[in-house]
PDB file of C-alpha atoms in Angstrom:
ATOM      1  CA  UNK A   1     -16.834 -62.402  84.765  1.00  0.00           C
ATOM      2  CA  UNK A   2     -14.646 -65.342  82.689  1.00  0.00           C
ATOM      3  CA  UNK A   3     -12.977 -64.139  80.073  1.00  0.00           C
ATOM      4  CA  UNK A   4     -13.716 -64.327  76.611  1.00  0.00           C
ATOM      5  CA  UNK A   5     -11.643 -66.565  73.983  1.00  0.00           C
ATOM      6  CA  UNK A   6     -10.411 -63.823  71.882  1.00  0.00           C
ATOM      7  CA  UNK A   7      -8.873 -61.994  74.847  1.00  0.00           C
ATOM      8  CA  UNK A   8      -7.373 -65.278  76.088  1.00  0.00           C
ATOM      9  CA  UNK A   9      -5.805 -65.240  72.893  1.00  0.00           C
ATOM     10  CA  UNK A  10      -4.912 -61.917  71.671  1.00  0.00           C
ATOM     11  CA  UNK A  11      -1.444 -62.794  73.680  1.00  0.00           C
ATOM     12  CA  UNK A  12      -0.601 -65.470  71.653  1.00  0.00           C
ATOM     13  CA  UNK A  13      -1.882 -63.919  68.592  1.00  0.00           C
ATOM     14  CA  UNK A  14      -0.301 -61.085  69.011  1.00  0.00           C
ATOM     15  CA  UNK A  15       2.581 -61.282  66.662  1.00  0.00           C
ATOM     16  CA  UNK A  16      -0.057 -62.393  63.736  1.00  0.00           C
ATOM     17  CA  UNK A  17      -2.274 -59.418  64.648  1.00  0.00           C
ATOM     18  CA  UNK A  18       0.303 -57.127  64.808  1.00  0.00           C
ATOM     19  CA  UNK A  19       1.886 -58.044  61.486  1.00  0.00           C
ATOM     20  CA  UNK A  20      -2.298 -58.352  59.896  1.00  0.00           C
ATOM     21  CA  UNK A  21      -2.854 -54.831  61.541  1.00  0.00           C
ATOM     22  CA  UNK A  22      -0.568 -53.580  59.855  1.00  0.00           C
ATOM     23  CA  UNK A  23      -1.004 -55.136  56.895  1.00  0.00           C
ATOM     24  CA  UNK A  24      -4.562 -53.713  56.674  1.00  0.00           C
ATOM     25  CA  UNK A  25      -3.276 -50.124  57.002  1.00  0.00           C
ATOM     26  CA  UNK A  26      -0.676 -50.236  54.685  1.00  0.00           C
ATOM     27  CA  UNK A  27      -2.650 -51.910  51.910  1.00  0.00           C
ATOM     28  CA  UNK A  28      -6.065 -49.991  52.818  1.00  0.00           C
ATOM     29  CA  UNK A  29      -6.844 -47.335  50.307  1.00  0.00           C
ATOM     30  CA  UNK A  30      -6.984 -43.967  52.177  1.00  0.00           C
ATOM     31  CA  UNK A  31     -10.552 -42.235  50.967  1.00  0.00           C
ATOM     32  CA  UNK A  32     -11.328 -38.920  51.275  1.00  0.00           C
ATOM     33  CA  UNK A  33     -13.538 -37.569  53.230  1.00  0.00           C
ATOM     34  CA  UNK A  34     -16.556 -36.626  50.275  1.00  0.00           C
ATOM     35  CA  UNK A  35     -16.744 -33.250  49.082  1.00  0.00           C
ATOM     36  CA  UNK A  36     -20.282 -31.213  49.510  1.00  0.00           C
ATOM     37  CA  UNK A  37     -21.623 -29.190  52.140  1.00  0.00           C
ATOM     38  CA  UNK A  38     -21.761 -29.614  56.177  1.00  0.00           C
ATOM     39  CA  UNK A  39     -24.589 -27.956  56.744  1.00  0.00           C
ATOM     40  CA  UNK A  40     -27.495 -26.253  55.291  1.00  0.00           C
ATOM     41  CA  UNK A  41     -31.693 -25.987  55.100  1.00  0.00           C
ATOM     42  CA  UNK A  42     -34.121 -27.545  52.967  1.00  0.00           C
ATOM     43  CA  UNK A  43     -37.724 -29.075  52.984  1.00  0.00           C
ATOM     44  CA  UNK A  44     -41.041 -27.567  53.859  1.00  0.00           C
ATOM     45  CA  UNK A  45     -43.201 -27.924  57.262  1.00  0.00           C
ATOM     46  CA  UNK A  46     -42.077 -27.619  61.093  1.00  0.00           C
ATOM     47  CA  UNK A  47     -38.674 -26.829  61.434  1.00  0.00           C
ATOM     48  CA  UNK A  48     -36.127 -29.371  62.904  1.00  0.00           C
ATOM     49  CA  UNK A  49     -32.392 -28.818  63.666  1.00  0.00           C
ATOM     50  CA  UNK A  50     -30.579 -32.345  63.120  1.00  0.00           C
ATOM     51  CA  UNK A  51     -26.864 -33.121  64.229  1.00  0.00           C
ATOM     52  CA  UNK A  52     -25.085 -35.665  62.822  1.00  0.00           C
ATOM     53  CA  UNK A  53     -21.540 -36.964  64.474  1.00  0.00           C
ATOM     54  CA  UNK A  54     -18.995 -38.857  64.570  1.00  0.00           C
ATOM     55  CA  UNK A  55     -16.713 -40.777  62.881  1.00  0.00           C
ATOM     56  CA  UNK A  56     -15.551 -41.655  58.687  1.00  0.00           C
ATOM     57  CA  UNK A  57     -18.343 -43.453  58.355  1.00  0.00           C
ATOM     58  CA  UNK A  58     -20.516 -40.369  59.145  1.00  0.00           C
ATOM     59  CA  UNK A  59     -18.468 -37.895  57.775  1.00  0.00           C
ATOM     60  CA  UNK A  60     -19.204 -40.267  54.383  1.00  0.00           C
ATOM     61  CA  UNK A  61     -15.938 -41.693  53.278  1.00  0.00           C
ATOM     62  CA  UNK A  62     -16.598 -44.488  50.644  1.00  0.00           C
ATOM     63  CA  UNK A  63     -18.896 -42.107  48.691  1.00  0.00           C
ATOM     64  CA  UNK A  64     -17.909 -39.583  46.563  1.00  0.00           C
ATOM     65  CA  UNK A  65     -20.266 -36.604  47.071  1.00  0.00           C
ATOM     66  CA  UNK A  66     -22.234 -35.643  50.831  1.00  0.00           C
ATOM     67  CA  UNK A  67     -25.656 -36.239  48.517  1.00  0.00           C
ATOM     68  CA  UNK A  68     -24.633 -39.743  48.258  1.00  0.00           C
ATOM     69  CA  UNK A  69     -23.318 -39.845  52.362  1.00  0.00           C
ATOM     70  CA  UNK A  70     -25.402 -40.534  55.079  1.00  0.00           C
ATOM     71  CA  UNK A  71     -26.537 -36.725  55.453  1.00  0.00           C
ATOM     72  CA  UNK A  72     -27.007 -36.380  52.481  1.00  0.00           C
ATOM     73  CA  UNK A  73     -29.363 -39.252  52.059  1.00  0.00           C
ATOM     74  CA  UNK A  74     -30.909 -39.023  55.503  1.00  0.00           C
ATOM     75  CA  UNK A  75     -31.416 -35.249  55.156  1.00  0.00           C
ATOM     76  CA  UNK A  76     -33.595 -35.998  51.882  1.00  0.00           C
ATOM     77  CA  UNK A  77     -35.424 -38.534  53.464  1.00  0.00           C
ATOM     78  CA  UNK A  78     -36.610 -35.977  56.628  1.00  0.00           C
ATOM     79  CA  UNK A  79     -36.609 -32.971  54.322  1.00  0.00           C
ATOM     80  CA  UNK A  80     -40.281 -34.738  52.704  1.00  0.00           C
ATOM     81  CA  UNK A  81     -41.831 -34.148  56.110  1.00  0.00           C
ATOM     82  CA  UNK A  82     -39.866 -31.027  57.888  1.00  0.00           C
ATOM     83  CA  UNK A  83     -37.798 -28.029  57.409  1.00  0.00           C
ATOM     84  CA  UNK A  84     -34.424 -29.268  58.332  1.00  0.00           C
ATOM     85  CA  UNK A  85     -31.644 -27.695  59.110  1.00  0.00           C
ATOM     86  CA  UNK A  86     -28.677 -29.371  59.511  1.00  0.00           C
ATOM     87  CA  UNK A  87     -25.073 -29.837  60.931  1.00  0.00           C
ATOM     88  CA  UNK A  88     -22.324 -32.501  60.113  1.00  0.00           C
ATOM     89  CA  UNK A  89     -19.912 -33.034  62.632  1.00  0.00           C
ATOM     90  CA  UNK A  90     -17.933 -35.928  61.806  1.00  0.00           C
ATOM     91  CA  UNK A  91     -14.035 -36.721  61.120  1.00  0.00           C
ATOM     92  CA  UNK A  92     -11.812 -39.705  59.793  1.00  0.00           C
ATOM     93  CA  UNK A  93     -10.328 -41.763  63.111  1.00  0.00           C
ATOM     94  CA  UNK A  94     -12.325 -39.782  65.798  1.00  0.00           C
ATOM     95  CA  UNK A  95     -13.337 -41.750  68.418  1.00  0.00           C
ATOM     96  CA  UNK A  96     -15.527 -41.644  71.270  1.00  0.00           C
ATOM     97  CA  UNK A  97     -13.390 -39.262  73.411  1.00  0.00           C
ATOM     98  CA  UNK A  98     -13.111 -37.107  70.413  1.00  0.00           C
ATOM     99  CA  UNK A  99     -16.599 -36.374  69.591  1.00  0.00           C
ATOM    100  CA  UNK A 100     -17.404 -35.505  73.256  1.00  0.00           C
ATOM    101  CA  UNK A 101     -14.440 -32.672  73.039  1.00  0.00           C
ATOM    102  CA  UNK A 102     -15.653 -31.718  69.444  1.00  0.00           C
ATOM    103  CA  UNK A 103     -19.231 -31.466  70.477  1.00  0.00           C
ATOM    104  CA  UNK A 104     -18.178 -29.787  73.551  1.00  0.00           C
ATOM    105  CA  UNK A 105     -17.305 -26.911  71.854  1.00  0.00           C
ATOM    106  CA  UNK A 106     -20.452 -26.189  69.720  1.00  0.00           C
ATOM    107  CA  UNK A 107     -23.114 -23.272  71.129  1.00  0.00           C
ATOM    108  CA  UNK A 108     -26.071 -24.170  69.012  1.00  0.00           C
ATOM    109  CA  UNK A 109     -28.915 -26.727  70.107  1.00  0.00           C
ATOM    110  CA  UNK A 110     -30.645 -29.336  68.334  1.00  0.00           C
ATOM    111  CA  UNK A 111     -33.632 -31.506  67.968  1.00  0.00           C
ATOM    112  CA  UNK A 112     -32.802 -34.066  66.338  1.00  0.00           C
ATOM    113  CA  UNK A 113     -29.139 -36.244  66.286  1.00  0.00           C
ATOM    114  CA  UNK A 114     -27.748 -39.203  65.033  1.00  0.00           C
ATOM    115  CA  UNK A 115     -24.120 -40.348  66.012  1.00  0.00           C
ATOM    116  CA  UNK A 116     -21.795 -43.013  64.587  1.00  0.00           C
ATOM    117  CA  UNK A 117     -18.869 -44.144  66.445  1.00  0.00           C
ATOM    118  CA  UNK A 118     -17.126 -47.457  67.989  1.00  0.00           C
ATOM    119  CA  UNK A 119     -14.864 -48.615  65.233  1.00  0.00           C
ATOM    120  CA  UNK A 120     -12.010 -46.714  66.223  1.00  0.00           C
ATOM    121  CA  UNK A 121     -12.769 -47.155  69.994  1.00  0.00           C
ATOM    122  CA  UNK A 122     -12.414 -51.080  68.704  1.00  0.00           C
ATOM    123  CA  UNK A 123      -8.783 -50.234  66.991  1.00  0.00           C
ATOM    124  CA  UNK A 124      -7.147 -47.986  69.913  1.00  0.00           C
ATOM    125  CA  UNK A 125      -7.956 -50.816  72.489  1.00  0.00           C
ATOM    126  CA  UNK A 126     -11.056 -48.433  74.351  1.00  0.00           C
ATOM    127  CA  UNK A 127     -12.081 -51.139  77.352  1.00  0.00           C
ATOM    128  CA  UNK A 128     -15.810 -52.206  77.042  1.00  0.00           C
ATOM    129  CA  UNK A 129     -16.276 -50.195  80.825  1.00  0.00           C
ATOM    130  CA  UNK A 130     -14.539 -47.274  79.236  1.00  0.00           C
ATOM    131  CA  UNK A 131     -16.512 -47.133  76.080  1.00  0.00           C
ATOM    132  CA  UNK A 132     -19.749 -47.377  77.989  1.00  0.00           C
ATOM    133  CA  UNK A 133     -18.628 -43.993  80.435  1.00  0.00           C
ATOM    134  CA  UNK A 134     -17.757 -42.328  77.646  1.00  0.00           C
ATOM    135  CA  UNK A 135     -20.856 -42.881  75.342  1.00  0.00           C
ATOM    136  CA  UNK A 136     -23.163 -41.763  78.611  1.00  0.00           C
ATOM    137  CA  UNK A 137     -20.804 -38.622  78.775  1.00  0.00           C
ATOM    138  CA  UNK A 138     -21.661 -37.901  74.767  1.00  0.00           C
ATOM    139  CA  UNK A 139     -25.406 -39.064  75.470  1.00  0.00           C
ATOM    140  CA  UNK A 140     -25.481 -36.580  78.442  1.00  0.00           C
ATOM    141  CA  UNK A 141     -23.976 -33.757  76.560  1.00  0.00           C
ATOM    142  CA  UNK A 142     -26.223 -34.228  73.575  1.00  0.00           C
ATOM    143  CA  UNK A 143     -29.940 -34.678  75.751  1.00  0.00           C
ATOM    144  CA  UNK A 144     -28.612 -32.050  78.236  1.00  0.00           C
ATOM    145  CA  UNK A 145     -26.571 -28.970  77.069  1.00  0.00           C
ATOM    146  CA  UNK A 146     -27.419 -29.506  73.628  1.00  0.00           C
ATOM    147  CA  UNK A 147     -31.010 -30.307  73.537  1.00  0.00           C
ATOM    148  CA  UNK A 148     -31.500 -33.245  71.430  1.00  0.00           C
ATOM    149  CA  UNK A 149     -34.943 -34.832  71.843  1.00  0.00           C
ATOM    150  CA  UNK A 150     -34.828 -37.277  69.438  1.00  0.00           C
ATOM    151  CA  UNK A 151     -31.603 -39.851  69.108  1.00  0.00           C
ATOM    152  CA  UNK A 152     -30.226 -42.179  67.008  1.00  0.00           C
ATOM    153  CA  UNK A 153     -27.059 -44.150  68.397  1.00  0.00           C
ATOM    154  CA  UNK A 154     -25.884 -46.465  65.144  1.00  0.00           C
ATOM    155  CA  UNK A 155     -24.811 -49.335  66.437  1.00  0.00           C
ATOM    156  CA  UNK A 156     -21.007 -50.194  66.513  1.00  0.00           C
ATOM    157  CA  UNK A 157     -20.019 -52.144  63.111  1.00  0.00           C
ATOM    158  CA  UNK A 158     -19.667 -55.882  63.097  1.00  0.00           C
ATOM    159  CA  UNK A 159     -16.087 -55.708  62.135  1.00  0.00           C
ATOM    160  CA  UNK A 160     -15.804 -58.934  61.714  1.00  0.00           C
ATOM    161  CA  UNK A 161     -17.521 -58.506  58.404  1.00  0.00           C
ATOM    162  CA  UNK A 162     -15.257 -56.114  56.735  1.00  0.00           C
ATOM    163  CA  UNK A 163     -13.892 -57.113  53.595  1.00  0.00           C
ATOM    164  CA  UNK A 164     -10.688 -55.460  54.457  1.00  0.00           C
ATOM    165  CA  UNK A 165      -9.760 -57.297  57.122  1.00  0.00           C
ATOM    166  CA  UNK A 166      -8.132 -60.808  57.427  1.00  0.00           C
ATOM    167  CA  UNK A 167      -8.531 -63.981  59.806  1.00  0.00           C
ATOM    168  CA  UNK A 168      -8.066 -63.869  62.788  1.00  0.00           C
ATOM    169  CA  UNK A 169      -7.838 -59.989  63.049  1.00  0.00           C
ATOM    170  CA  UNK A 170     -11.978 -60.220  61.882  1.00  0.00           C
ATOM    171  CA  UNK A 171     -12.572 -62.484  64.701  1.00  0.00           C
ATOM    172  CA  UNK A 172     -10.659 -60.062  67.776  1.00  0.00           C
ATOM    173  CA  UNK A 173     -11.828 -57.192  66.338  1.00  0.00           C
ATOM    174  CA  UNK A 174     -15.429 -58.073  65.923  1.00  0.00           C
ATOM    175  CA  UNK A 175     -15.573 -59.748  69.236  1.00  0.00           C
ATOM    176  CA  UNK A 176     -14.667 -56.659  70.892  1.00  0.00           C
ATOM    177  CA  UNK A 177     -16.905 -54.728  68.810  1.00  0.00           C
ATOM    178  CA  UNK A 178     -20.059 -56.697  69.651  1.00  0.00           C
ATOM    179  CA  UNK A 179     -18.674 -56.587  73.087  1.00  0.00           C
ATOM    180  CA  UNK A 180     -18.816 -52.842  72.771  1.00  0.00           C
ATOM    181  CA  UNK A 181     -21.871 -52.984  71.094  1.00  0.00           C
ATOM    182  CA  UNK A 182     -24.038 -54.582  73.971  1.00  0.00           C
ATOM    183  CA  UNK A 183     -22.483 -51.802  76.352  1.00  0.00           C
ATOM    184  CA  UNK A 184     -23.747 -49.017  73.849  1.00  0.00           C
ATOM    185  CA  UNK A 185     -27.334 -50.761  73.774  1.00  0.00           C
ATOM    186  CA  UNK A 186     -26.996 -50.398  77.814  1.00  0.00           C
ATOM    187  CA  UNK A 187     -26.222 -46.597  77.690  1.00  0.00           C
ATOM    188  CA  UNK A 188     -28.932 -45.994  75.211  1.00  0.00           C
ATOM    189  CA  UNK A 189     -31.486 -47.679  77.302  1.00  0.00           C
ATOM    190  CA  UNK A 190     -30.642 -44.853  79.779  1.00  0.00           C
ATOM    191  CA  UNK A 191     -31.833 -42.277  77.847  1.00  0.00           C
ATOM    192  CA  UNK A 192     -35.433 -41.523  77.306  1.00  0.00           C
ATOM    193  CA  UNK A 193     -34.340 -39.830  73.955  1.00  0.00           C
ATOM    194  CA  UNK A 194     -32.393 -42.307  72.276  1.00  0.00           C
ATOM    195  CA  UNK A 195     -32.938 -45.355  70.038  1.00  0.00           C
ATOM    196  CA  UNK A 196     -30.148 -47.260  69.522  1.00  0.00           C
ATOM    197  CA  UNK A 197     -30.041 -48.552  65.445  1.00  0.00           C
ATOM    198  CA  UNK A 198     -28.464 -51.932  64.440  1.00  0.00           C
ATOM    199  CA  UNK A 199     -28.084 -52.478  60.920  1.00  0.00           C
ATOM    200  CA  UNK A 200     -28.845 -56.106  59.738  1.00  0.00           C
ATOM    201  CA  UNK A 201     -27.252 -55.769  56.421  1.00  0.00           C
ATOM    202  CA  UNK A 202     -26.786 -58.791  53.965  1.00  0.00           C
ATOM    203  CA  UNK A 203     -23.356 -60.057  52.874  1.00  0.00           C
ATOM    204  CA  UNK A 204     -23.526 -57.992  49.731  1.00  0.00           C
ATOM    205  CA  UNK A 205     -20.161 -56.579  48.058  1.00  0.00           C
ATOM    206  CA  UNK A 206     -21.753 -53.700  46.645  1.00  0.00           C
ATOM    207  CA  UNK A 207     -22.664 -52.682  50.186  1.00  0.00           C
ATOM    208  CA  UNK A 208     -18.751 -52.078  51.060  1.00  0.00           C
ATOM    209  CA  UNK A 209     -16.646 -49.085  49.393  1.00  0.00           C
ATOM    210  CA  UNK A 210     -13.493 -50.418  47.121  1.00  0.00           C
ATOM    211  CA  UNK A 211     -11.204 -50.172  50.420  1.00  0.00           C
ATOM    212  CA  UNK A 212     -13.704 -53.036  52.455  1.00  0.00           C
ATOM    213  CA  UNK A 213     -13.687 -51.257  55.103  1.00  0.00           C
ATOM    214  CA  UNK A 214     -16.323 -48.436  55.006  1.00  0.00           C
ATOM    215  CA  UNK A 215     -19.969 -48.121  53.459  1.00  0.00           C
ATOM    216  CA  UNK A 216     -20.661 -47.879  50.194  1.00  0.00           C
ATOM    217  CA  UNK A 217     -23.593 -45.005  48.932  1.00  0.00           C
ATOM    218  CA  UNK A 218     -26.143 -48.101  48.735  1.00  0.00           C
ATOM    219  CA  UNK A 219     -25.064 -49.085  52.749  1.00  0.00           C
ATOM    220  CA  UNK A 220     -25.634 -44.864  53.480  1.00  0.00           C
ATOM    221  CA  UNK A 221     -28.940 -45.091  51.773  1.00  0.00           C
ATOM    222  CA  UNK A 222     -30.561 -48.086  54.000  1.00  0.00           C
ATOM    223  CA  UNK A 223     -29.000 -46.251  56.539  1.00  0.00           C
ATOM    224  CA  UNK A 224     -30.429 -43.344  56.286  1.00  0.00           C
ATOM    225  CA  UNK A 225     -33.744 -44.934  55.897  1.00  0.00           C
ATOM    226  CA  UNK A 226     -33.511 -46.869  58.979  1.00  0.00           C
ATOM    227  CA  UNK A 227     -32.379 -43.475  60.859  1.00  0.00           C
ATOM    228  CA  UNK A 228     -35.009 -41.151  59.425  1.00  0.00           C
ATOM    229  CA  UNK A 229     -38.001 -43.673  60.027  1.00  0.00           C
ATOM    230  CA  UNK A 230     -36.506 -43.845  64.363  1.00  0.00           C
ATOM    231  CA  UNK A 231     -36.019 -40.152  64.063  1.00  0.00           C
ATOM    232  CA  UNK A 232     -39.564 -39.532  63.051  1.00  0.00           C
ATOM    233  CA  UNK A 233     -41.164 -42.104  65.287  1.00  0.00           C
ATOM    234  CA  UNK A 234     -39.762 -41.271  68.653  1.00  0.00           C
TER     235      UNK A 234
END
């Protein structure tokens, strides 16, 4: 397979990259995590247990409350149909890797799941081969051990869309998330259970948070909407 322009370049680059890199996460204001709860119940008619995971962008950073987060949004929008109880497990910087040893250690089983992850596979260097074992490993765990019939696999950012980030850091990192992208639509294919969710968002600046770098509550709400209308069609 040739290879691509970007990693042809990164070695000549790297100096630029490095100094941009940093740059970014010096200058990048660190959000919290929103306050509100992780889990709970709510709605009327046939009960479904949803799971969300993964990374800041699911744990909601760039909105101030979990009601204006991607559960708390997408937990609304299933609530007018089922009895929903729910379960965020999501941190700031996990990867991959991470959520497989987070979920690895829960006993309960779901229905219903929706993950978010890939960004910070992009930023720690995770190979496109690597990403694509790892993702079946989390898809495995979630169909198999934890019992998710229904799944939602958000498709890895296009990074090189972030506010946030400068040329040409936008252009490596978004080339390598796209690349990481089309291995994530492979795994998802796999799976019987699993839709995998690309959000075609415009170029909107009240769709990024202040830091332009993670959603804003408008970005969680289409979201959400996209999620809940895959979750209740599969």
């Amino acid at each position: 397979m040739p290879v691509a322009a970007d990693q042809l370049l990164r070695v000549p680059l790297l100096p630029v990259l490095a100094a941009q890199g940093l740059s970014v996460r010096r200058n990048a204001q660190m959000l919290p995590e929103p306050i509100g709860p992780r889990e709970g119940r709510t709605g009327r008619g046939p009960r479904r247990r949803l799971l969300i995971a993964g990374d800041s962008s699911a744990a909601g950073v760039g909105a101030g409350t979990q009601a204006q987060a991607l559960s708390g949004y997408l937990v609304a929008k299933l609530a007018k149909h089922y009895t929903v109880e729910w379960q965020l497990e999501a941190t700031t910087g996990h990867t991959t890797q991470d959520t497989i040893d987070r979920l690895g250690r829960l006993n309960g089983q779901f229905d219903m799941a929706i993950t978010a992850l890939g960004v910070n596979d992009v930023t720690r260097g995770v190979t496109r081969q690597r990403f694509i074992n790892r993702q079946t490993q989390l898809l495995e765990l979630l169909t198999g051990r934890l019992g998710v019939r229904r799944l939602v696999v958000t498709a890895v950012p296009q990074m090189h869309l972030f506010p946030a980030l400068p040329q040409p850091l936008a252009w490596v990192l978004g080339r390598q998330a796209a690349r990481l992208d089309r291995g994530l639509q492979q795994v998802a294919a796999n799976f019987q259970q699993a839709k995998h969710l690309q959000l075609d968002l415009p170029q909107d600046p009240a769709l990024a948070a202040p830091d332009g770098y993670h959603p804003s509550p408008k970005t969680y709400a289409i979201w959400a909407e996209a999620a809940a209308r895959l979750l209740r069609q599969a």
